[in-house]
Coordinates of C-alpha atoms in Angstrom, one line a residue:
M1 CA -37.9 15.5 38.1
A2 CA -39.8 14.3 35.1
L3 CA -43.6 13.0 35.6
K4 CA -45.5 10.2 33.9
G5 CA -48.1 10.8 32.2
R6 CA -50.7 9.5 29.6
A7 CA -52.5 11.0 26.5
L8 CA -56.6 11.3 26.6
Y9 CA -56.8 12.1 22.7
D10 CA -54.9 12.2 19.8
F11 CA -52.9 15.4 19.0
H12 CA -51.4 15.9 15.7
S13 CA -48.1 18.5 15.1
E14 CA -48.3 21.5 13.0
N15 CA -44.5 22.3 13.4
K16 CA -41.6 21.3 14.4
E17 CA -41.6 22.0 18.1
E18 CA -44.5 20.3 18.8
I19 CA -44.8 16.2 18.5
N20 CA -47.4 13.8 17.9
I21 CA -49.1 12.1 20.5
Q22 CA -52.1 9.5 20.4
Q23 CA -54.8 8.7 22.9
G24 CA -53.9 5.7 25.7
E25 CA -50.0 6.8 24.7
D26 CA -47.5 7.0 27.8
L27 CA -45.5 10.2 27.7
V28 CA -43.0 11.4 29.7
I29 CA -43.7 15.1 31.3
F30 CA -40.4 17.3 32.1
S31 CA -42.6 19.6 34.4
E32 CA -46.4 19.9 35.5
T33 CA -46.4 23.4 35.3
S34 CA -48.1 24.5 31.2
L35 CA -46.5 27.4 29.6
D36 CA -49.8 29.1 28.0
G37 CA -51.2 25.7 28.2
W38 CA -48.5 24.0 26.4
L39 CA -46.3 21.1 28.1
Q40 CA -42.6 19.5 26.8
G41 CA -42.4 16.0 27.0
Q42 CA -41.3 12.7 25.6
N43 CA -43.7 10.5 23.5
S44 CA -43.3 6.6 23.1
L45 CA -41.0 7.0 19.9
G46 CA -38.4 8.8 21.7
E47 CA -39.5 12.3 19.9
T48 CA -39.5 15.5 22.7
G49 CA -41.1 18.7 22.2
L50 CA -44.9 20.4 22.9
F51 CA -48.3 19.1 23.5
P52 CA -51.3 20.6 24.7
A53 CA -51.7 20.1 28.3
S54 CA -55.2 19.6 28.5
Y55 CA -54.8 16.3 26.1
V56 CA -53.0 14.4 28.7
E57 CA -53.3 13.2 32.5
I58 CA -50.3 13.3 34.7
I59 CA -50.5 9.5 36.3
S60 CA -47.7 9.9 39.0
S61 CA -46.2 12.3 41.0
G62 CA -42.8 11.7 40.0
T63 CA -40.3 9.2 38.5
S64 CA -36.5 8.2 38.1
F65 CA -36.2 10.0 34.6
N66 CA -34.7 13.5 34.6
Q67 CA -35.0 16.2 31.6
A68 CA -31.3 15.9 30.6
D69 CA -31.9 12.0 29.8
Y70 CA -33.7 13.4 27.1
S71 CA -31.7 16.3 25.7
G72 CA -30.1 14.5 22.8
S73 CA -33.5 13.3 21.6
S74 CA -35.4 14.1 18.4
A75 CA -37.1 17.5 18.2
G76 CA -40.2 15.4 16.5
S77 CA -41.1 15.0 13.3
P78 CA -44.4 16.0 11.8
G79 CA -45.2 12.3 10.6
T80 CA -48.8 12.3 9.4
Q81 CA -49.9 15.7 10.3
V82 CA -53.3 17.3 10.1
S83 CA -51.4 20.2 9.3
L84 CA -53.5 23.6 9.6
Y85 CA -57.0 21.7 9.4
D86 CA -56.7 19.4 12.6
S87 CA -60.0 20.5 14.2
S88 CA -60.2 17.5 17.0
R89 CA -58.2 20.1 19.2
V90 CA -60.0 21.5 22.2
A91 CA -59.9 25.0 21.8
N92 CA -59.2 26.0 25.5
L93 CA -55.4 25.1 26.3
G94 CA -55.6 26.3 29.5
S95 CA -54.2 29.8 30.7
G96 CA -51.3 28.4 33.1
G97 CA -48.5 30.6 34.1
G98 CA -44.5 31.0 33.6
S99 CA -42.5 27.9 33.4
G100 CA -39.1 26.8 33.9
F101 CA -39.2 25.1 30.4
L102 CA -38.7 26.8 27.0
S103 CA -38.9 30.4 29.0
N104 CA -37.0 31.9 26.3
Q105 CA -39.6 30.9 23.4
G106 CA -41.0 34.1 21.9
S107 CA -43.3 32.2 19.7
F108 CA -46.1 31.0 22.1
E109 CA -49.2 32.4 21.9
E110 CA -49.1 35.9 23.3
E111 CA -53.1 36.0 24.4
D112 CA -52.2 34.7 27.2
D113 CA -49.1 35.4 28.4
D114 CA -49.4 38.8 29.6
D115 CA -51.7 40.9 31.9
W116 CA -55.5 41.8 30.7
D117 CA -54.3 45.0 29.3
D118 CA -56.3 48.2 29.7
W119 CA -59.5 46.3 30.3
D120 CA -58.5 44.4 33.7
D121 CA -56.5 45.0 36.6
G122 CA -55.5 41.4 37.0
C123 CA -57.1 40.4 40.3
T124 CA -60.4 39.0 38.7
V125 CA -58.7 36.4 36.8
V126 CA -59.7 32.7 37.1
E127 CA -56.8 30.4 37.7
E128 CA -56.9 27.6 35.4
P129 CA -56.3 24.2 36.6
R130 CA -52.6 23.3 35.6
T131 CA -52.4 19.4 35.8
G132 CA -54.5 17.0 34.9
G133 CA -56.6 16.4 31.6
M134 CA -59.3 18.2 30.4
G135 CA -62.6 16.7 29.5
T136 CA -64.4 17.2 26.0
N137 CA -66.8 19.5 27.5
G138 CA -64.0 21.6 29.7
Y139 CA -64.6 19.5 32.8
S140 CA -60.9 18.3 34.6
P141 CA -60.6 15.5 36.6
L142 CA -59.1 17.2 39.9
N143 CA -59.0 16.0 43.1
L144 CA -62.3 17.3 44.5
S145 CA -62.6 18.1 48.1
Y146 CA -66.3 16.6 48.7
P147 CA -68.8 15.0 46.5
G148 CA -70.1 17.2 43.7
A149 CA -67.5 19.9 43.3
Y150 CA -67.1 21.7 40.6
P151 CA -63.5 21.5 38.7
N152 CA -62.3 25.0 39.4
Q153 CA -62.1 26.7 42.9
H154 CA -64.5 29.6 41.2
L155 CA -67.1 26.9 40.7
A156 CA -67.1 25.0 43.7
F157 CA -70.4 24.6 45.4
Q158 CA -70.2 26.7 48.4
P159 CA -72.6 26.8 51.2
K160 CA -75.1 29.5 50.3
P161 CA -77.8 30.3 53.0
L162 CA -80.7 27.8 52.6
L163 CA -83.6 29.3 51.3
E164 CA -85.6 26.6 49.9
R165 CA -84.7 22.7 48.9
Q166 CA -86.2 21.2 45.9
D167 CA -87.6 18.4 48.3
S168 CA -89.1 18.7 52.0
L169 CA -86.9 15.9 52.9
A170 CA -83.5 16.9 54.4
S171 CA -80.2 16.0 52.1
A172 CA -78.6 14.3 54.5
K173 CA -81.2 11.7 54.7
R174 CA -81.4 12.0 50.6
G175 CA -77.4 11.4 50.4
S176 CA -77.7 8.5 53.1
V177 CA -80.2 6.3 50.9
V178 CA -79.3 6.7 47.5
G179 CA -75.9 5.8 46.8
R180 CA -73.0 8.5 45.5
N181 CA -71.3 7.2 42.3
L182 CA -67.8 6.3 43.8
N183 CA -66.3 7.6 40.5
R184 CA -65.6 11.0 41.7
F185 CA -63.9 12.0 39.1
S186 CA -66.9 11.2 36.6
C187 CA -68.2 14.2 34.7
F188 CA -72.0 13.2 36.4
V189 CA -69.9 14.3 39.7
R190 CA -68.0 17.0 38.7
S191 CA -70.5 18.7 37.2
G192 CA -72.5 18.8 40.0
V193 CA -75.8 17.3 38.3
E194 CA -75.0 14.4 40.5
A195 CA -76.0 17.0 43.8
F196 CA -79.0 18.5 41.3
I197 CA -80.2 15.1 40.9
L198 CA -80.3 14.1 44.5
G199 CA -81.7 17.4 45.5
D200 CA -78.6 18.5 46.9
V201 CA -78.3 22.1 45.1
P202 CA -80.4 25.0 47.0
M203 CA -82.8 27.2 45.4
M204 CA -82.1 30.7 45.1
A205 CA -84.4 33.4 46.6
K206 CA -84.4 35.0 43.0
I207 CA -83.2 33.6 39.7
A208 CA -82.9 36.3 37.5
E209 CA -82.2 34.0 34.4
T210 CA -84.8 31.8 32.7
Y211 CA -84.3 29.6 29.6
S212 CA -87.9 27.9 28.4
I213 CA -88.1 24.4 26.5
E214 CA -91.3 24.0 24.4
M215 CA -92.7 21.0 22.8
G216 CA -92.1 21.3 19.0
P217 CA -92.8 19.0 16.1
R218 CA -89.9 17.0 17.0
G219 CA -90.0 17.0 20.8
P220 CA -88.9 19.4 23.3
Q221 CA -86.8 22.4 21.8
W222 CA -85.3 25.7 23.2
K223 CA -87.6 28.4 23.0
A224 CA -86.4 31.0 20.7
N225 CA -84.1 34.3 21.2
P226 CA -87.1 37.2 21.2
H227 CA -84.1 39.2 20.1
P228 CA -82.3 37.5 17.0
F229 CA -79.2 38.7 16.2
A230 CA -75.8 38.3 14.3
C231 CA -72.5 39.7 14.2
S232 CA -69.6 39.9 11.7
V233 CA -66.1 39.3 12.4
E234 CA -63.7 41.3 10.3
D235 CA -60.3 42.8 9.9
P236 CA -57.7 41.1 11.9
T237 CA -55.1 43.7 12.5
K238 CA -52.0 43.0 14.0
Q239 CA -51.8 46.1 16.9
T240 CA -48.3 46.6 20.0
K241 CA -48.0 47.7 22.8
F242 CA -45.3 48.5 25.1
K243 CA -43.5 50.4 22.4
G244 CA -43.4 47.5 20.0
I245 CA -42.8 45.0 22.5
K246 CA -45.5 43.0 22.3
S247 CA -47.8 42.2 19.6
Y248 CA -51.4 40.8 18.9
I249 CA -54.1 40.5 16.3
S250 CA -57.6 42.6 16.8
Y251 CA -60.3 41.4 15.4
K252 CA -63.5 44.1 14.9
L253 CA -67.0 42.3 16.0
T254 CA -70.1 44.3 14.9
P255 CA -73.3 42.9 16.3
T256 CA -76.5 43.7 14.5
H257 CA -78.2 44.8 17.5
A258 CA -75.3 47.1 18.7
G259 CA -74.9 50.5 17.5
S260 CA -71.0 50.2 17.5
P261 CA -68.4 47.7 16.7
V262 CA -65.8 46.4 19.2
Y263 CA -62.5 45.1 19.2
R264 CA -61.5 41.9 20.9
R265 CA -58.3 39.7 20.9
Y266 CA -58.3 35.7 21.0
K267 CA -57.6 35.7 24.8
H268 CA -61.1 37.8 24.8
F269 CA -62.6 34.8 23.1
D270 CA -60.8 32.2 25.3
W271 CA -61.8 33.9 28.5
L272 CA -65.3 34.2 27.4
Y273 CA -65.3 30.6 26.1
N274 CA -64.4 29.4 29.6
R275 CA -67.1 31.3 31.1
L276 CA -69.2 29.0 28.8
L277 CA -67.9 25.7 29.8
H278 CA -68.5 26.8 33.3
K279 CA -72.0 27.8 33.1
F280 CA -73.6 25.5 30.4
T281 CA -73.5 22.1 31.9
V282 CA -75.5 20.6 29.2
I283 CA -75.2 22.2 26.1
S284 CA -72.7 21.9 23.5
V285 CA -70.2 25.1 23.1
P286 CA -68.6 25.2 20.3
H287 CA -64.9 25.1 20.6
L288 CA -62.9 28.4 19.6
P289 CA -60.4 27.4 16.8
E290 CA -57.1 25.9 18.1
K291 CA -54.1 27.8 19.4
Q292 CA -50.7 27.6 17.7
A293 CA -47.5 27.9 19.4
T294 CA -45.6 29.4 16.4
G295 CA -46.3 31.5 13.4
R296 CA -49.4 32.9 14.5
F297 CA -48.5 36.5 12.6
E298 CA -48.4 34.4 9.5
E299 CA -51.4 35.8 6.9
D300 CA -52.6 31.9 6.5
F301 CA -52.8 31.2 10.1
I302 CA -54.8 34.6 10.7
E303 CA -56.8 34.2 7.8
K304 CA -57.9 30.8 8.9
R305 CA -58.6 31.8 12.2
K306 CA -60.9 34.7 11.4
R307 CA -63.0 32.0 8.7
R308 CA -63.5 29.6 12.2
L309 CA -63.9 32.6 14.5
I310 CA -66.8 33.9 11.7
L311 CA -68.5 30.2 12.2
W312 CA -67.6 30.3 15.9
M313 CA -69.7 33.3 16.3
D314 CA -72.6 32.1 13.8
H315 CA -73.5 29.1 16.2
M316 CA -72.8 31.3 19.2
T317 CA -75.7 33.8 17.8
S318 CA -78.0 31.2 16.7
H319 CA -78.1 29.0 20.1
P320 CA -81.4 30.0 21.5
V321 CA -79.5 30.0 25.3
L322 CA -75.6 30.7 24.3
S323 CA -77.3 34.0 22.5
Q324 CA -78.8 35.3 25.6
Y325 CA -76.2 34.7 27.9
E326 CA -75.4 37.7 29.6
G327 CA -71.5 37.6 29.9
F328 CA -71.8 37.0 25.9
Q329 CA -73.6 40.2 25.4
H330 CA -71.1 42.0 27.6
F331 CA -68.4 40.6 25.5
L332 CA -70.4 41.8 22.3
S333 CA -71.5 45.3 23.5
C334 CA -69.1 46.9 25.8
L335 CA -66.9 49.4 24.9
D336 CA -66.3 51.0 28.3
D337 CA -62.9 50.1 30.0
K338 CA -64.6 50.7 33.7
Q339 CA -68.0 48.8 32.9
W340 CA -65.9 46.0 31.0
K341 CA -64.1 45.2 34.4
M342 CA -67.5 45.2 36.2
G343 CA -69.1 42.9 33.8
K344 CA -66.1 40.8 34.0
R345 CA -66.6 40.3 37.7
R346 CA -69.7 39.9 37.4
A347 CA -69.6 36.9 35.0
E348 CA -66.9 35.4 37.3
K349 CA -69.0 35.6 40.1
D350 CA -72.0 33.9 38.5
E351 CA -73.9 31.9 40.7
M352 CA -75.9 30.2 38.3
V353 CA -73.4 27.9 36.6
G354 CA -72.8 24.2 36.5
A355 CA -75.6 22.0 38.4
S356 CA -77.3 25.5 39.5
F357 CA -77.7 26.4 36.1
L358 CA -80.2 23.6 36.1
L359 CA -82.3 25.5 38.3
T360 CA -83.0 28.2 35.2
F361 CA -85.1 25.7 33.0
Q362 CA -88.5 26.1 32.7
I363 CA -89.8 22.6 31.4
P364 CA -93.0 21.7 29.0
T365 CA -95.9 20.2 31.5
E366 CA -96.3 17.6 29.0
H367 CA -95.5 14.0 30.5
Q368 CA -92.6 11.7 28.8
D369 CA -92.2 8.3 29.6
L370 CA -88.4 7.9 31.1
Q371 CA -87.7 5.0 28.9
D372 CA -88.8 6.6 25.6
V373 CA -86.4 9.4 26.8
E374 CA -83.3 7.1 27.2
D375 CA -84.0 5.0 24.0
R376 CA -84.3 8.6 22.5
V377 CA -80.7 9.3 24.0
D378 CA -79.0 6.0 22.8
T379 CA -80.1 6.3 19.1
F380 CA -78.6 10.0 19.3
K381 CA -75.5 8.4 20.8
A382 CA -75.2 6.1 17.9
F383 CA -75.9 8.9 15.6
S384 CA -73.2 11.1 16.8
K385 CA -70.7 8.6 16.9
K386 CA -71.4 7.8 13.5
M387 CA -71.3 11.1 12.3
D388 CA -68.0 11.9 14.5
D389 CA -66.6 8.9 12.6
S390 CA -67.9 10.0 9.4
V391 CA -66.9 13.7 9.8
L392 CA -63.1 12.6 10.6
Q393 CA -63.1 10.4 7.3
L394 CA -64.4 13.3 5.6
S395 CA -61.9 15.6 7.3
T396 CA -58.8 13.3 6.2
V397 CA -59.9 13.2 2.6
A398 CA -60.2 16.6 2.0
L399 CA -57.0 17.2 3.7
E400 CA -55.3 15.2 1.4
L401 CA -57.0 16.6 -1.6
V402 CA -55.9 19.6 -0.8
R403 CA -52.1 18.6 -0.3
K404 CA -52.5 17.1 -4.1
H405 CA -54.2 20.3 -5.0
V406 CA -51.3 22.3 -3.4
G407 CA -48.5 19.8 -4.4
G408 CA -48.8 16.7 -6.6
F409 CA -51.2 18.2 -9.2
R410 CA -49.9 21.6 -9.6
K411 CA -46.3 19.6 -10.3
E412 CA -48.1 17.4 -12.7
F413 CA -49.6 20.0 -15.0
Q414 CA -45.9 21.6 -14.7
K415 CA -44.5 18.6 -15.8
L416 CA -47.0 18.5 -18.8
G417 CA -46.7 22.1 -19.9
N418 CA -42.7 21.5 -19.9
A419 CA -43.4 18.7 -21.9
F420 CA -45.4 20.7 -24.2
Q421 CA -42.8 23.5 -23.9
A422 CA -40.2 20.8 -24.9
I423 CA -41.6 19.5 -28.3
S424 CA -42.5 23.5 -29.2
H425 CA -38.5 23.9 -29.2
A426 CA -37.8 20.8 -31.1
F427 CA -39.8 21.7 -33.8
Q428 CA -37.9 25.2 -34.1
M429 CA -34.4 22.8 -34.8
D430 CA -35.0 22.5 -38.4
P431 CA -36.2 26.2 -39.4
P432 CA -37.0 25.0 -42.7
F433 CA -39.7 22.8 -42.1
S434 CA -40.7 24.8 -38.8
S435 CA -43.7 26.1 -38.3
E436 CA -43.9 29.2 -36.3
A437 CA -47.8 29.1 -35.8
L438 CA -48.0 25.5 -34.8
N439 CA -44.8 25.9 -32.5
S440 CA -46.4 29.0 -31.1
A441 CA -49.5 27.2 -30.4
I442 CA -47.8 24.1 -28.6
S443 CA -45.9 26.6 -26.8
H444 CA -49.0 28.4 -25.5
T445 CA -50.6 25.3 -24.4
G446 CA -47.4 24.2 -22.4
R447 CA -48.2 27.8 -20.5
T448 CA -51.5 27.0 -20.5
Y449 CA -51.1 23.6 -18.4
E450 CA -48.9 25.8 -15.9
T451 CA -51.7 28.3 -15.5
V452 CA -54.1 25.3 -14.5
G453 CA -51.5 23.6 -12.5
E454 CA -51.7 27.1 -10.4
M455 CA -55.0 27.0 -10.7
F456 CA -55.6 23.9 -8.7
A457 CA -52.7 25.1 -6.2
E458 CA -55.0 28.3 -5.5
Q459 CA -58.6 26.6 -5.7
P460 CA -58.7 25.2 -2.0
K461 CA -59.0 28.8 -0.5
N462 CA -62.1 28.8 -2.6
D463 CA -63.7 25.2 -1.6
L464 CA -61.9 22.7 0.6
F465 CA -60.7 25.5 3.1
Q466 CA -64.3 26.2 3.7
V467 CA -65.2 22.6 3.8
L468 CA -62.6 21.8 6.6
D469 CA -63.6 24.9 8.7
M470 CA -67.2 23.1 9.0
L471 CA -65.9 20.0 10.0
S472 CA -63.5 21.3 12.3
L473 CA -66.2 23.3 14.2
Y474 CA -68.4 19.8 14.2
Q475 CA -66.0 17.8 15.3
G476 CA -65.8 19.9 18.4
L477 CA -69.4 20.1 18.8
L478 CA -69.7 16.3 18.9
S479 CA -66.8 15.7 21.1
N480 CA -68.8 17.8 23.7
F481 CA -71.7 15.0 23.6
P482 CA -70.3 11.9 25.3
D483 CA -69.7 14.0 28.3
I484 CA -73.4 15.7 28.0
I485 CA -74.8 12.2 27.2
H486 CA -73.3 10.6 30.5
L487 CA -75.0 13.1 32.5
Q488 CA -78.2 12.0 31.4
K489 CA -77.4 8.6 31.6
G490 CA -76.0 9.2 35.5
A491 CA -79.7 10.8 36.2
F492 CA -81.1 7.8 34.6
A493 CA -79.9 5.2 36.9
K494 CA -80.6 7.5 39.8
V495 CA -84.3 7.3 39.2
K496 CA -84.2 3.7 38.5
E497 CA -82.1 3.0 41.9
S498 CA -84.4 5.5 43.6
Q499 CA -87.4 3.9 42.6
R500 CA -86.0 0.5 43.4
M501 CA -85.5 1.8 47.1
S502 CA -89.1 3.1 47.4
D503 CA -90.3 -0.1 45.8
E504 CA -88.1 -1.7 48.8
G505 CA -89.4 0.4 51.4
R506 CA -86.4 2.1 51.8
M507 CA -86.8 5.6 50.4
A508 CA -90.1 7.6 51.0
Q509 CA -92.1 8.0 47.6
D510 CA -92.3 11.4 47.5
E511 CA -88.5 11.4 47.6
A512 CA -88.2 9.2 44.8
D513 CA -90.8 11.4 42.7
G514 CA -88.8 14.1 43.5
I515 CA -85.2 12.5 41.9
R516 CA -87.5 11.6 39.0
R517 CA -89.1 15.7 38.7
R518 CA -85.5 16.9 38.3
C519 CA -84.4 14.0 35.9
R520 CA -87.1 15.1 33.9
V521 CA -85.6 18.8 33.9
V522 CA -81.9 17.4 32.9
G523 CA -83.7 14.8 30.0
F524 CA -85.8 17.8 28.7
A525 CA -82.6 20.3 28.1
L526 CA -80.4 17.3 26.6
Q527 CA -83.3 16.7 23.9
A528 CA -83.5 20.0 23.1
E529 CA -79.8 20.5 22.7
M530 CA -80.0 17.4 20.3
N531 CA -82.8 18.9 18.3
H532 CA -81.2 22.4 18.3
F533 CA -78.0 20.5 16.8
H534 CA -79.8 18.9 14.4
Q535 CA -81.5 21.7 12.9
R536 CA -78.2 23.6 12.7
R537 CA -76.6 20.5 11.4
E538 CA -79.0 20.4 8.4
L539 CA -78.4 24.2 7.8
D540 CA -74.8 24.0 7.8
F541 CA -74.2 21.2 6.0
K542 CA -76.6 22.3 3.0
H543 CA -74.9 24.9 2.8
M544 CA -71.4 23.8 3.0
M545 CA -71.9 21.4 0.0
Q546 CA -73.9 24.1 -2.3
S547 CA -71.1 26.3 -1.7
Y548 CA -68.5 23.8 -2.3
L549 CA -70.3 22.6 -5.8
R550 CA -70.8 26.0 -6.9
Q551 CA -67.0 26.7 -6.6
Q552 CA -66.2 23.6 -8.1
I553 CA -68.4 24.4 -11.3
L554 CA -66.7 27.8 -11.3
F555 CA -63.2 26.2 -11.0
Y556 CA -64.0 23.8 -14.0
Q557 CA -65.4 26.6 -15.9
R558 CA -62.0 28.8 -15.6
V559 CA -60.2 25.6 -16.6
G560 CA -62.4 25.4 -19.4
Q561 CA -62.0 28.7 -20.6
Q562 CA -58.3 28.7 -20.4
L563 CA -58.3 25.3 -22.8
E564 CA -60.6 26.5 -25.3
K565 CA -58.6 30.1 -26.1
T566 CA -55.6 27.7 -26.5
L567 CA -57.7 25.3 -28.7
R568 CA -58.8 28.5 -31.1
M569 CA -55.1 29.1 -31.4
Y570 CA -55.3 25.7 -34.1
D571 CA -57.8 27.0 -35.9
N572 CA -56.2 28.7 -38.5
L573 CA -52.9 26.7 -38.9

């Protein structure tokens, strides 16, 4: 039995096995069990193919449709593809297990379809949800068993021995006074931030990790990592196992603060990325480069993924909080298989995730008016929406320019070169009046323009690809902020509600003050993340524009040199 679904985001196919879907589009899903994070179904145009499981939500448990009804449907058309450079995809496409459909496909992302090789015995792999859509910051709208639960069983808010409450009042009384969000699928609820604001997250006896926020010239900012470092991503190498049955790409990572390089596969990056999403509630975790259902061993795809992993790593190491995460340090430095397993399990059992992560913050003592904070957040919300639109616009224009370089420009210069060659051949038809030197110069001119066409076709590798890589990264970062801002908005609403109830005598003032204090924690964290985003944006876009313009100058200089060399052939005629 097929299922009814709805697209949460736009998805543009990159090959004939995938199909385009648009946000809000009704879909038919042939099976709710994903294969390596991909579902098979049919869009509203009748095209049948694959799309990411995290891009859709299932809206009914079954329909009268049957997969066989669509066996004769089209396999999908590329349409207006965003090709190799569509960066609006959520990098995490899930890690679902086997599936009945397309089980003979050998081209799916191998990174997720087997065991954890030599560095995991398989017993601690966290099972990701296989149904429902994933939000832009990694949350999944599952049917939670109680208010404030986390999106995955691993992150469920388990009762702990009560060591200390953030307020002296019992949580039961608090919950009965301050209304809870009726939408249990809201990221404010699913992330656990509602429980934190209401004081329902117990304090730990000992918090081993702390992250400080300090006041800077532009407001709250993350305290810098006291031990900054960088990490290179190099040498993507095809490896095999099981006597060549399985193949994968290994990347060499060399942190500046470690003595030896480590070698990681994409699936290892994917594991780390999921840990980051689960832990860092109010931080915009950079998206990994998207997965691809086919062609993952093609040279262009490997090179593209390496470039984007370099950008991802650069943002990870430069973030004052993410760079200090124990799981990230373990990922970068662990060489021993046994130690790897221990560190991996420790990261998966980390209690300071989601709402509990907010307990690790040390915030400034300076007073901030909550209305001023709300206004600041609203300004950033409008900015991020406008930037997201403009980044998408630039991506579209740059991608079209790539197509012209590779296709249109090369063909036009080839046509021009052929036309000059035709003139040269025509001049040779009447030998007594033929000028060999002139004919040779014109023929060389034709070959020059053919060379220029090839130069245009190769140029995007030097400039436009890098622009598209950076825009892809920022599309991912920007797509996280609506959910993060929603957390702050939910906290503001609880503060206003609690103060109103206190004014009406239906809540003790110290309880309302406790809600306000915890809202300050969320507010400081969001402002620190906003400031970090702006700092990185200024550096990244300055570098992107300088690099692009330098490469453009070098390109047209090379073109000019070719033309000048050809021009000199006419000087002595």
